[in-house]
Short mmCIF file of C-alpha atoms in Angstrom, two decimals:
data_model
loop_
_atom_site.label_atom_id
_atom_site.label_comp_id
_atom_site.label_asym_id
_atom_site.label_seq_id
_atom_site.Cartn_x
_atom_site.Cartn_y
_atom_site.Cartn_z
CA MET C 1223 91.40 51.03 25.31
CA CYS C 1224 88.09 51.81 26.39
CA SER C 1225 86.97 50.71 22.79
CA LYS C 1226 88.66 47.19 22.84
CA MET C 1227 87.06 46.72 26.20
CA LYS C 1228 83.43 47.57 25.06
CA GLN C 1229 83.82 45.42 22.42
CA ALA C 1230 85.04 42.67 24.61
CA VAL C 1231 82.57 43.34 26.94
CA LEU C 1232 79.76 42.95 23.95
CA ALA C 1233 81.19 40.10 22.90
CA ALA C 1234 80.81 38.31 26.06
CA PHE C 1235 77.47 39.92 26.57
CA CYS C 1236 76.45 38.45 23.71
CA GLY C 1237 77.65 34.93 24.47
CA LEU C 1238 76.05 34.99 27.96
CA ALA C 1239 72.39 35.99 26.28
CA ALA C 1240 72.99 32.75 23.42
CA VAL C 1241 73.78 30.54 26.15
CA GLY C 1242 70.68 31.27 28.14
CA CYS C 1243 68.48 31.32 25.12
CA GLN C 1244 69.66 28.42 23.92
CA GLN C 1245 66.96 25.82 23.52
CA ALA C 1246 67.03 21.80 23.83
CA PRO C 1247 66.86 19.53 20.74
CA GLN C 1248 63.75 18.38 19.22
CA MET C 1249 63.23 14.61 19.24
CA PRO C 1250 62.05 14.04 15.24
CA MET C 1251 58.33 12.29 15.10
CA THR C 1252 57.87 9.22 13.84
CA ALA C 1253 54.07 8.77 12.19
CA THR C 1254 52.05 5.24 12.51
CA TYR C 1255 49.39 4.00 10.32
CA GLU C 1256 46.69 1.64 10.95
CA VAL C 1257 46.91 -1.36 8.54
CA MET C 1258 45.50 -4.51 7.36
CA THR C 1259 45.78 -7.63 5.53
CA VAL C 1260 43.19 -8.59 3.12
CA GLU C 1261 41.82 -11.76 3.56
CA PRO C 1262 39.01 -13.61 2.02
CA ALA C 1263 35.33 -13.18 3.76
CA ASP C 1264 31.69 -13.94 3.01
CA ARG C 1265 29.52 -11.05 2.02
CA THR C 1266 25.89 -10.74 1.04
CA LEU C 1267 25.16 -7.95 -2.22
CA SER C 1268 21.66 -6.50 -2.72
CA SER C 1269 20.89 -5.38 -6.15
CA ALA C 1270 17.72 -3.19 -6.61
CA TYR C 1271 15.25 -3.83 -9.58
CA SER C 1272 12.02 -1.81 -10.18
CA ALA C 1273 9.05 -3.83 -9.74
CA THR C 1274 5.58 -3.50 -10.61
CA ILE C 1275 2.82 -4.85 -8.13
CA ARG C 1276 -0.30 -7.05 -9.15
CA GLY C 1277 -3.14 -9.35 -7.69
CA ARG C 1278 -3.14 -12.88 -7.77
CA GLN C 1279 -6.06 -12.44 -10.12
CA ASP C 1280 -7.06 -9.05 -11.73
CA ILE C 1281 -10.56 -10.18 -13.08
CA ASP C 1282 -12.30 -7.57 -15.53
CA ILE C 1283 -15.75 -8.14 -15.33
CA TYR C 1284 -17.91 -7.29 -18.09
CA PRO C 1285 -21.82 -8.53 -18.14
CA GLN C 1286 -22.80 -11.29 -20.78
CA VAL C 1287 -25.60 -10.08 -21.84
CA GLY C 1288 -26.64 -6.37 -22.69
CA GLY C 1289 -29.37 -4.06 -21.19
CA THR C 1290 -29.71 -1.17 -18.41
CA LEU C 1291 -28.27 -1.04 -14.92
CA THR C 1292 -30.74 -1.08 -12.56
CA GLN C 1293 -28.62 -1.83 -9.13
CA VAL C 1294 -24.75 -1.74 -8.33
CA ALA C 1295 -24.44 -3.40 -5.47
CA VAL C 1296 -20.92 -2.59 -4.26
CA THR C 1297 -18.65 0.30 -3.96
CA GLU C 1298 -15.33 0.89 -4.97
CA GLY C 1299 -12.50 -0.71 -3.09
CA GLN C 1300 -15.15 -3.05 -0.84
CA HIS C 1301 -13.97 -6.73 -0.14
CA VAL C 1302 -16.25 -9.18 -1.68
CA ARG C 1303 -16.71 -13.24 -1.70
CA LYS C 1304 -16.92 -15.45 -4.94
CA GLY C 1305 -20.66 -15.30 -6.11
CA GLN C 1306 -21.52 -12.29 -4.66
CA THR C 1307 -23.89 -10.14 -6.28
CA LEU C 1308 -22.05 -7.26 -8.19
CA PHE C 1309 -24.58 -5.62 -10.08
CA VAL C 1310 -28.47 -6.01 -11.81
CA ILE C 1311 -29.11 -5.62 -15.53
CA ASP C 1312 -32.54 -5.13 -16.25
CA GLN C 1313 -34.13 -8.60 -16.00
CA VAL C 1314 -37.82 -7.85 -17.47
CA PRO C 1315 -37.13 -8.75 -21.39
CA TYR C 1316 -34.84 -11.90 -20.28
CA ARG C 1317 -37.84 -13.35 -17.98
CA ALA C 1318 -40.63 -12.79 -20.84
CA ALA C 1319 -38.01 -14.64 -23.04
CA LEU C 1320 -37.60 -17.44 -20.44
CA GLN C 1321 -41.56 -17.45 -20.00
CA THR C 1322 -41.76 -17.72 -24.06
CA ALA C 1323 -38.58 -20.28 -24.00
CA THR C 1324 -40.62 -22.38 -21.65
CA ALA C 1325 -44.19 -22.40 -23.37
CA ASN C 1326 -42.85 -23.53 -26.52
CA VAL C 1327 -41.14 -26.35 -24.34
CA LYS C 1328 -44.66 -27.43 -23.75
CA ALA C 1329 -46.31 -27.03 -26.97
CA ALA C 1330 -43.18 -29.33 -28.40
CA GLU C 1331 -43.97 -31.76 -25.83
CA ALA C 1332 -47.88 -32.12 -26.76
CA GLN C 1333 -46.64 -32.41 -30.62
CA LEU C 1334 -44.52 -35.47 -29.84
CA ALA C 1335 -47.07 -36.70 -27.91
CA THR C 1336 -49.74 -36.70 -30.79
CA ALA C 1337 -46.83 -37.85 -33.22
CA GLN C 1338 -46.07 -40.93 -31.16
CA LEU C 1339 -49.88 -41.73 -30.77
CA THR C 1340 -50.04 -41.16 -34.35
CA TYR C 1341 -47.07 -43.81 -35.40
CA ASP C 1342 -48.61 -46.25 -32.67
CA SER C 1343 -52.00 -46.48 -34.47
CA LYS C 1344 -49.95 -46.70 -37.66
CA GLN C 1345 -48.00 -49.50 -36.60
CA GLU C 1346 -51.53 -51.90 -35.37
CA LEU C 1347 -53.10 -50.78 -38.66
CA TYR C 1348 -49.91 -51.86 -40.59
CA LYS C 1349 -50.13 -54.88 -39.14
CA GLU C 1350 -53.71 -55.68 -40.25
CA ASN C 1351 -52.95 -54.78 -43.69
CA VAL C 1352 -55.30 -51.34 -43.55
CA VAL C 1353 -52.39 -48.91 -44.42
CA SER C 1354 -49.03 -49.11 -46.16
CA GLU C 1355 -45.86 -49.06 -45.54
CA PHE C 1356 -45.31 -45.37 -46.94
CA ASP C 1357 -48.02 -44.49 -44.32
CA LEU C 1358 -46.49 -46.35 -41.50
CA ASN C 1359 -43.11 -44.45 -42.48
CA THR C 1360 -44.28 -40.83 -42.43
CA ALA C 1361 -45.81 -41.30 -39.18
CA LYS C 1362 -42.44 -42.43 -37.89
CA ASN C 1363 -40.80 -39.60 -39.43
CA ALA C 1364 -43.30 -37.14 -37.57
CA LEU C 1365 -42.33 -38.82 -34.74
CA LEU C 1366 -38.86 -37.91 -35.12
CA ALA C 1367 -39.24 -34.57 -36.30
CA ALA C 1368 -41.64 -34.18 -33.11
CA GLU C 1369 -38.65 -34.94 -30.76
CA ALA C 1370 -36.52 -33.09 -32.58
CA GLN C 1371 -38.68 -30.10 -31.82
CA LEU C 1372 -39.00 -31.15 -28.44
CA ALA C 1373 -35.17 -31.32 -28.10
CA GLN C 1374 -34.71 -27.84 -29.88
CA THR C 1375 -37.13 -25.68 -27.72
CA LYS C 1376 -35.70 -27.15 -24.61
CA ALA C 1377 -32.09 -25.54 -25.41
CA GLN C 1378 -34.00 -22.23 -26.25
CA GLU C 1379 -35.46 -22.48 -22.65
CA VAL C 1380 -31.82 -23.14 -21.12
CA ASN C 1381 -30.22 -20.36 -23.17
CA ALA C 1382 -33.31 -18.14 -21.81
CA ARG C 1383 -33.16 -18.97 -18.24
CA ASN C 1384 -28.97 -18.49 -18.20
CA ASN C 1385 -29.24 -15.12 -20.05
CA LEU C 1386 -31.79 -14.62 -17.23
CA SER C 1387 -28.78 -15.53 -14.76
CA TYR C 1388 -26.78 -13.74 -16.66
CA THR C 1389 -28.39 -10.58 -15.68
CA VAL C 1390 -27.11 -10.76 -11.89
CA VAL C 1391 -23.69 -10.19 -12.50
CA LYS C 1392 -21.36 -12.28 -9.67
CA SER C 1393 -17.93 -11.66 -8.73
CA PRO C 1394 -15.77 -14.99 -9.83
CA ALA C 1395 -13.41 -14.69 -7.06
CA ASP C 1396 -12.87 -13.71 -3.44
CA GLY C 1397 -10.94 -10.31 -3.92
CA VAL C 1398 -11.49 -6.16 -3.99
CA VAL C 1399 -13.54 -4.29 -5.78
CA GLY C 1400 -11.80 -1.96 -8.25
CA THR C 1401 -13.11 1.16 -10.08
CA LEU C 1402 -16.79 1.55 -10.95
CA PRO C 1403 -16.89 3.48 -13.87
CA TYR C 1404 -20.89 2.76 -14.75
CA ARG C 1405 -23.96 4.04 -12.71
CA VAL C 1406 -27.85 3.15 -12.75
CA GLY C 1407 -29.40 3.60 -15.57
CA THR C 1408 -26.36 3.06 -17.93
CA LEU C 1409 -26.44 0.79 -21.40
CA VAL C 1410 -23.83 -1.90 -21.10
CA GLY C 1411 -23.25 -4.67 -23.17
CA SER C 1412 -20.49 -7.38 -23.96
CA SER C 1413 -18.75 -5.40 -26.17
CA MET C 1414 -18.32 -2.37 -23.98
CA PRO C 1415 -14.80 -0.93 -24.29
CA GLN C 1416 -14.26 -0.63 -20.51
CA PRO C 1417 -15.17 -3.30 -17.75
CA LEU C 1418 -18.02 -2.65 -15.40
CA THR C 1419 -15.25 -2.79 -12.88
CA THR C 1420 -12.13 -5.03 -11.91
CA VAL C 1421 -12.11 -7.67 -8.57
CA SER C 1422 -8.58 -8.22 -7.56
CA ASP C 1423 -7.33 -11.37 -5.16
CA ASN C 1424 -5.34 -9.52 -2.82
CA SER C 1425 -4.81 -12.20 -0.58
CA ASP C 1426 -1.02 -13.16 -2.05
CA MET C 1427 0.24 -10.03 -4.38
CA TYR C 1428 2.69 -10.78 -7.69
CA VAL C 1429 5.63 -8.45 -7.74
CA TYR C 1430 7.14 -8.29 -11.41
CA PHE C 1431 10.54 -6.73 -12.18
CA SER C 1432 13.56 -7.61 -14.74
CA MET C 1433 16.79 -8.27 -15.12
CA ASN C 1434 19.07 -7.71 -17.74
CA GLU C 1435 21.29 -10.71 -19.99
CA ASN C 1436 24.05 -10.65 -18.03
CA GLN C 1437 22.23 -10.35 -14.73
CA LEU C 1438 20.58 -13.45 -15.21
CA LEU C 1439 23.70 -15.44 -17.04
CA ASP C 1440 25.12 -14.65 -13.71
CA LEU C 1441 22.53 -16.01 -11.51
CA ILE C 1442 22.54 -19.29 -13.40
CA ARG C 1443 26.04 -19.99 -13.03
CA GLU C 1444 26.05 -19.09 -9.55
CA TYR C 1445 23.05 -21.82 -8.53
CA GLY C 1446 23.53 -23.74 -11.68
CA SER C 1447 20.38 -23.96 -13.51
CA LYS C 1448 17.34 -21.66 -13.43
CA ASP C 1449 15.14 -24.37 -11.58
CA ALA C 1450 18.06 -24.56 -9.16
CA ALA C 1451 18.31 -20.44 -8.57
CA LEU C 1452 14.57 -20.81 -7.67
CA LYS C 1453 14.91 -23.31 -5.22
CA GLN C 1454 17.63 -22.15 -3.49
CA MET C 1455 17.42 -18.05 -3.97
CA PRO C 1456 16.99 -16.78 -0.84
CA GLU C 1457 13.82 -14.62 0.35
CA VAL C 1458 13.70 -11.27 -1.39
CA VAL C 1459 12.48 -7.73 -0.11
CA LEU C 1460 10.44 -5.31 -1.23
CA THR C 1461 10.75 -1.50 -0.86
CA LEU C 1462 7.41 0.59 -1.20
CA SER C 1463 7.40 4.10 -3.02
CA ASP C 1464 7.37 5.79 0.18
CA LYS C 1465 10.75 4.45 0.54
CA SER C 1466 9.58 2.14 3.48
CA THR C 1467 10.19 -1.61 3.85
CA TYR C 1468 7.54 -4.01 3.39
CA ALA C 1469 7.22 -6.20 6.73
CA GLN C 1470 6.71 -9.61 4.80
CA ALA C 1471 9.79 -10.95 2.94
CA GLY C 1472 8.85 -12.83 -0.62
CA LYS C 1473 9.82 -15.46 -2.73
CA ILE C 1474 10.98 -15.79 -6.43
CA GLU C 1475 8.45 -18.02 -8.06
CA SER C 1476 9.08 -17.61 -11.65
CA ILE C 1477 12.13 -16.46 -14.15
CA SER C 1478 10.72 -15.92 -17.98
CA GLY C 1479 12.56 -18.38 -20.53
CA VAL C 1480 12.53 -15.72 -23.03
CA ILE C 1481 14.26 -12.64 -23.48
CA ASP C 1482 12.52 -9.48 -24.48
CA ARG C 1483 13.95 -8.53 -28.10
CA SER C 1484 13.03 -5.04 -27.35
CA THR C 1485 14.92 -4.08 -23.83
CA GLY C 1486 17.38 -7.08 -23.77
CA THR C 1487 15.47 -8.37 -20.10
CA VAL C 1488 13.54 -11.27 -18.91
CA SER C 1489 10.63 -10.93 -16.37
CA LEU C 1490 10.79 -12.52 -13.20
CA ARG C 1491 7.78 -12.85 -10.68
CA ALA C 1492 8.20 -12.81 -6.53
CA VAL C 1493 5.24 -13.79 -4.43
CA PHE C 1494 4.41 -11.51 -1.01
CA PRO C 1495 1.63 -12.61 1.28
CA ASN C 1496 -0.77 -9.30 1.92
CA LYS C 1497 -2.62 -10.23 4.79
CA GLU C 1498 -3.41 -7.03 6.16
CA GLY C 1499 -3.94 -5.79 2.86
CA LEU C 1500 -1.08 -2.76 2.29
CA LEU C 1501 -0.02 -3.62 -1.55
CA HIS C 1502 -2.81 -2.76 -4.11
CA SER C 1503 -2.47 -3.92 -7.73
CA GLY C 1504 -0.96 -1.52 -9.84
CA GLY C 1505 1.45 -0.21 -7.08
CA THR C 1506 5.58 0.23 -7.31
CA GLY C 1507 8.31 -0.69 -5.51
CA ASN C 1508 11.89 -2.26 -6.12
CA VAL C 1509 12.88 -5.52 -5.35
CA ILE C 1510 15.96 -6.43 -3.31
CA VAL C 1511 17.57 -9.35 -4.31
CA PRO C 1512 20.27 -10.69 -2.37
CA VAL C 1513 23.24 -12.77 -3.62
CA ASP C 1514 25.95 -14.40 -1.55
CA ARG C 1515 29.62 -13.79 -2.32
CA HIS C 1516 32.34 -16.83 -1.10
CA GLY C 1517 35.39 -16.11 -0.72
CA ALA C 1518 35.49 -12.37 -1.48
CA LEU C 1519 37.96 -9.66 -0.91
CA VAL C 1520 36.62 -7.04 1.54
CA ILE C 1521 38.05 -3.92 2.19
CA PRO C 1522 36.65 -0.71 4.70
CA GLN C 1523 35.60 1.98 2.37
CA ALA C 1524 38.17 4.32 4.44
CA ALA C 1525 41.07 2.77 3.24
CA THR C 1526 40.43 4.07 -0.36
CA PHE C 1527 40.65 7.23 -2.21
CA GLU C 1528 39.39 8.62 -5.60
CA ILE C 1529 41.02 10.34 -8.27
CA GLN C 1530 39.46 10.78 -11.60
CA ASP C 1531 36.70 8.35 -11.27
CA LYS C 1532 39.62 5.78 -9.96
CA ARG C 1533 39.56 4.12 -6.74
CA PHE C 1534 42.94 3.13 -5.11
CA VAL C 1535 44.31 1.91 -2.12
CA TYR C 1536 47.76 2.21 -0.69
CA LYS C 1537 49.39 -1.37 -0.12
CA VAL C 1538 52.45 -1.52 2.18
CA VAL C 1539 55.21 -2.72 0.02
CA ASP C 1540 58.64 -3.04 1.53
CA GLY C 1541 57.59 -0.36 4.46
CA VAL C 1542 56.56 2.36 2.19
CA ALA C 1543 53.09 3.06 0.67
CA LYS C 1544 52.30 2.26 -2.98
CA ALA C 1545 48.95 3.54 -4.50
CA ALA C 1546 47.33 0.52 -6.26
CA PRO C 1547 44.10 0.99 -8.73
CA ILE C 1548 41.23 -1.53 -7.76
CA GLN C 1549 37.74 -2.38 -8.96
CA VAL C 1550 35.22 -2.53 -6.26
CA THR C 1551 31.34 -3.43 -5.64
CA ARG C 1552 29.91 -1.85 -3.08
CA VAL C 1553 27.98 -3.60 0.19
CA ASN C 1554 26.55 -2.85 3.91
CA GLY C 1555 25.59 0.99 1.94
CA GLY C 1556 28.79 1.62 0.80
CA GLN C 1557 30.58 1.34 3.98
CA GLU C 1558 32.42 -1.67 2.33
CA PHE C 1559 33.99 -2.78 -0.83
CA ILE C 1560 34.51 -6.00 -2.50
CA VAL C 1561 37.42 -5.95 -4.37
CA ASP C 1562 37.25 -7.32 -7.89
CA ASP C 1563 40.65 -6.41 -8.94
CA GLY C 1564 43.48 -4.89 -8.15
CA LEU C 1565 44.25 -6.84 -4.80
CA SER C 1566 45.10 -10.10 -3.77
CA ALA C 1567 45.04 -12.64 -0.55
CA GLY C 1568 47.75 -11.76 1.86
CA ASP C 1569 48.18 -8.02 0.63
CA VAL C 1570 48.57 -5.39 3.65
CA ILE C 1571 47.20 -1.87 2.68
CA VAL C 1572 46.89 1.08 4.83
CA VAL C 1573 42.78 1.81 6.31
CA GLU C 1574 43.54 5.06 8.10
CA GLY C 1575 44.52 8.78 6.74
CA VAL C 1576 44.90 7.40 3.09
CA GLY C 1577 44.19 10.98 1.86
CA LEU C 1578 46.97 12.13 3.73
CA LEU C 1579 49.36 10.01 2.52
CA ARG C 1580 51.60 10.33 -0.77
CA GLU C 1581 53.83 7.60 -2.77
CA GLY C 1582 56.80 6.39 -1.11
CA THR C 1583 55.61 7.71 2.31
CA PRO C 1584 57.50 5.40 5.04
CA ILE C 1585 54.51 3.22 7.04
CA THR C 1586 55.10 2.37 10.66
CA PRO C 1587 52.31 -0.09 11.57
CA LYS C 1588 50.30 0.98 14.53
CA THR C 1589 49.81 -1.75 17.02
CA LYS C 1590 45.83 -1.99 17.80
CA ASP C 1591 46.57 -3.57 21.55
CA ALA C 1592 48.61 -0.78 22.52
CA ALA C 1593 46.89 1.81 21.47
CA ALA C 1594 43.27 0.17 22.56
CA ALA C 1595 44.69 -1.48 26.10
CA PRO C 1596 43.86 0.77 29.14
CA GLN C 1597 46.88 1.74 31.30
CA PRO C 1598 47.25 -1.43 33.86
CA GLN C 1599 47.74 -0.49 37.52
CA GLN C 1600 50.96 0.51 38.88
CA GLN C 1601 53.00 -1.28 42.01
CA PRO C 1602 53.58 1.23 44.66
CA ALA C 1603 57.08 1.51 43.73
CA ASP C 1604 56.31 2.46 40.30
CA ALA C 1605 53.85 4.94 41.28
CA ALA C 1606 56.69 6.70 43.38
CA ALA C 1607 58.97 6.41 40.48
CA VAL C 1608 56.01 8.07 38.68
CA GLU C 1609 55.22 11.09 40.92
CA ALA C 1610 59.11 11.55 40.99
CA GLU C 1611 59.09 12.20 37.69
CA PRO C 1612 57.21 15.52 37.48
CA ALA C 1613 59.02 16.45 40.54
CA ALA C 1614 62.52 15.91 38.80
CA THR C 1615 61.66 17.74 35.70
CA ALA C 1616 60.24 20.62 38.20
CA THR C 1617 63.44 20.72 39.47
CA THR C 1618 65.23 20.61 36.17
CA GLU C 1619 63.27 23.60 35.14
CA THR C 1620 64.15 25.38 38.47
CA ALA C 1621 67.28 25.26 37.76
CA THR C 1622 67.22 26.22 34.34
CA SER C 1623 65.35 29.25 35.21
CA ALA C 1624 68.13 30.07 38.39
CA GLN C 1625 70.79 29.76 35.56
CA SER C 1626 69.11 32.27 33.32
CA ASP C 1627 68.77 34.75 36.30
CA GLU C 1628 72.16 34.35 36.88
CA ASP C 1629 73.45 35.17 33.40
CA ALA C 1630 71.26 38.02 33.32
CA ALA C 1631 72.36 39.37 36.97
CA LYS C 1632 76.05 39.22 34.91
CA ALA C 1633 75.21 40.70 32.10
CA GLU C 1634 73.51 43.85 33.97
CA ALA C 1635 76.61 44.22 36.08
CA ILE C 1636 79.19 44.18 33.22
CA ARG C 1637 76.91 46.81 31.44
CA GLN C 1638 76.90 48.89 34.97
CA GLN C 1639 80.69 48.69 35.11
CA MET C 1640 80.94 50.21 31.39
CA ASN C 1641 79.08 53.03 32.04
CA ASP C 1642 80.79 54.01 35.27
CA GLN C 1643 84.64 53.76 33.22
CA ASP C 1644 82.66 56.09 30.92
#
């Protein structure tokens, strides 16, 4: 009898414990994702090309006459004007040559005057039949020879005078002096392997870069022709060797009409102003060429994921996620992609949390307005209802706690009764 009663009491105790420990059922959670509809948009692509910088004029200075340098009138990096003296070559032998040429001219002038007098005298005598026609023609030929001799000596004088002027080497243009490999006392000449220096016109700088054949074809197709491209292409940007961006924009002036067979590229030239003298001939950098794309399908980088070097997006098809491979071009530093293949205008894609999605996951679009909008101010009646809600919740929790305490007390009383019967 006691055993059956104990079993009944134990069953009742377990039932009370089960009732006290029962939990409220959990509501199922529904995940929402932000989605977007793919629509055409305009973007600007930026392509970088390695470039070399040259002055508008890089003039190698060679002497036109040989001799010993007696003066170097400039320093390396100095700004010079057209006609400014750069070097002076020993002038002594060239002054002597000029003096000799001048003396020869005077001697030739005297010989010509004598030949003229002789010819005039022969003419008078010939009229009087004193001399023969042969003597007259001989005098005339002597006069012509004297005239030729005078012309020759004058040419030699001009040549000697020019040679003397060539001993003063002057700058052929405005620019900046390059290196000076030769010093005073060096024997120089027109056939020397290295120039005396180089004068670079750095007021405007030429920047040369190359495109491959496919890029050139795309450029021509976009603008219609090479000439139209030169007229309509936007300004280009130059980044220097230290990765900084040059402050002044440039303009592409020419596109070579011949593709280099060895490299398969075509050369382009852009011109950049250089009023501050920051650019130097021989420098390097990168030319950034912008290309406008109209009606492109643009998506954020966060909407994509990569598997085995292939990029994908999740399209929303019939309310579930479907992975779709795409081909893209990076823009805005990789923050956005232009979709070249794989999507069409009007497709809906998931733009957040794609790394946690799986094929076939149900997609509930997130309402941006509801998520972003602030909570409106409620009327006093609503506020009272809001305040009453936590109070009701607290009352429910208090009632639940009281019920649990009552059940525990009942279980303790039953256990005590069993002990008394024993």
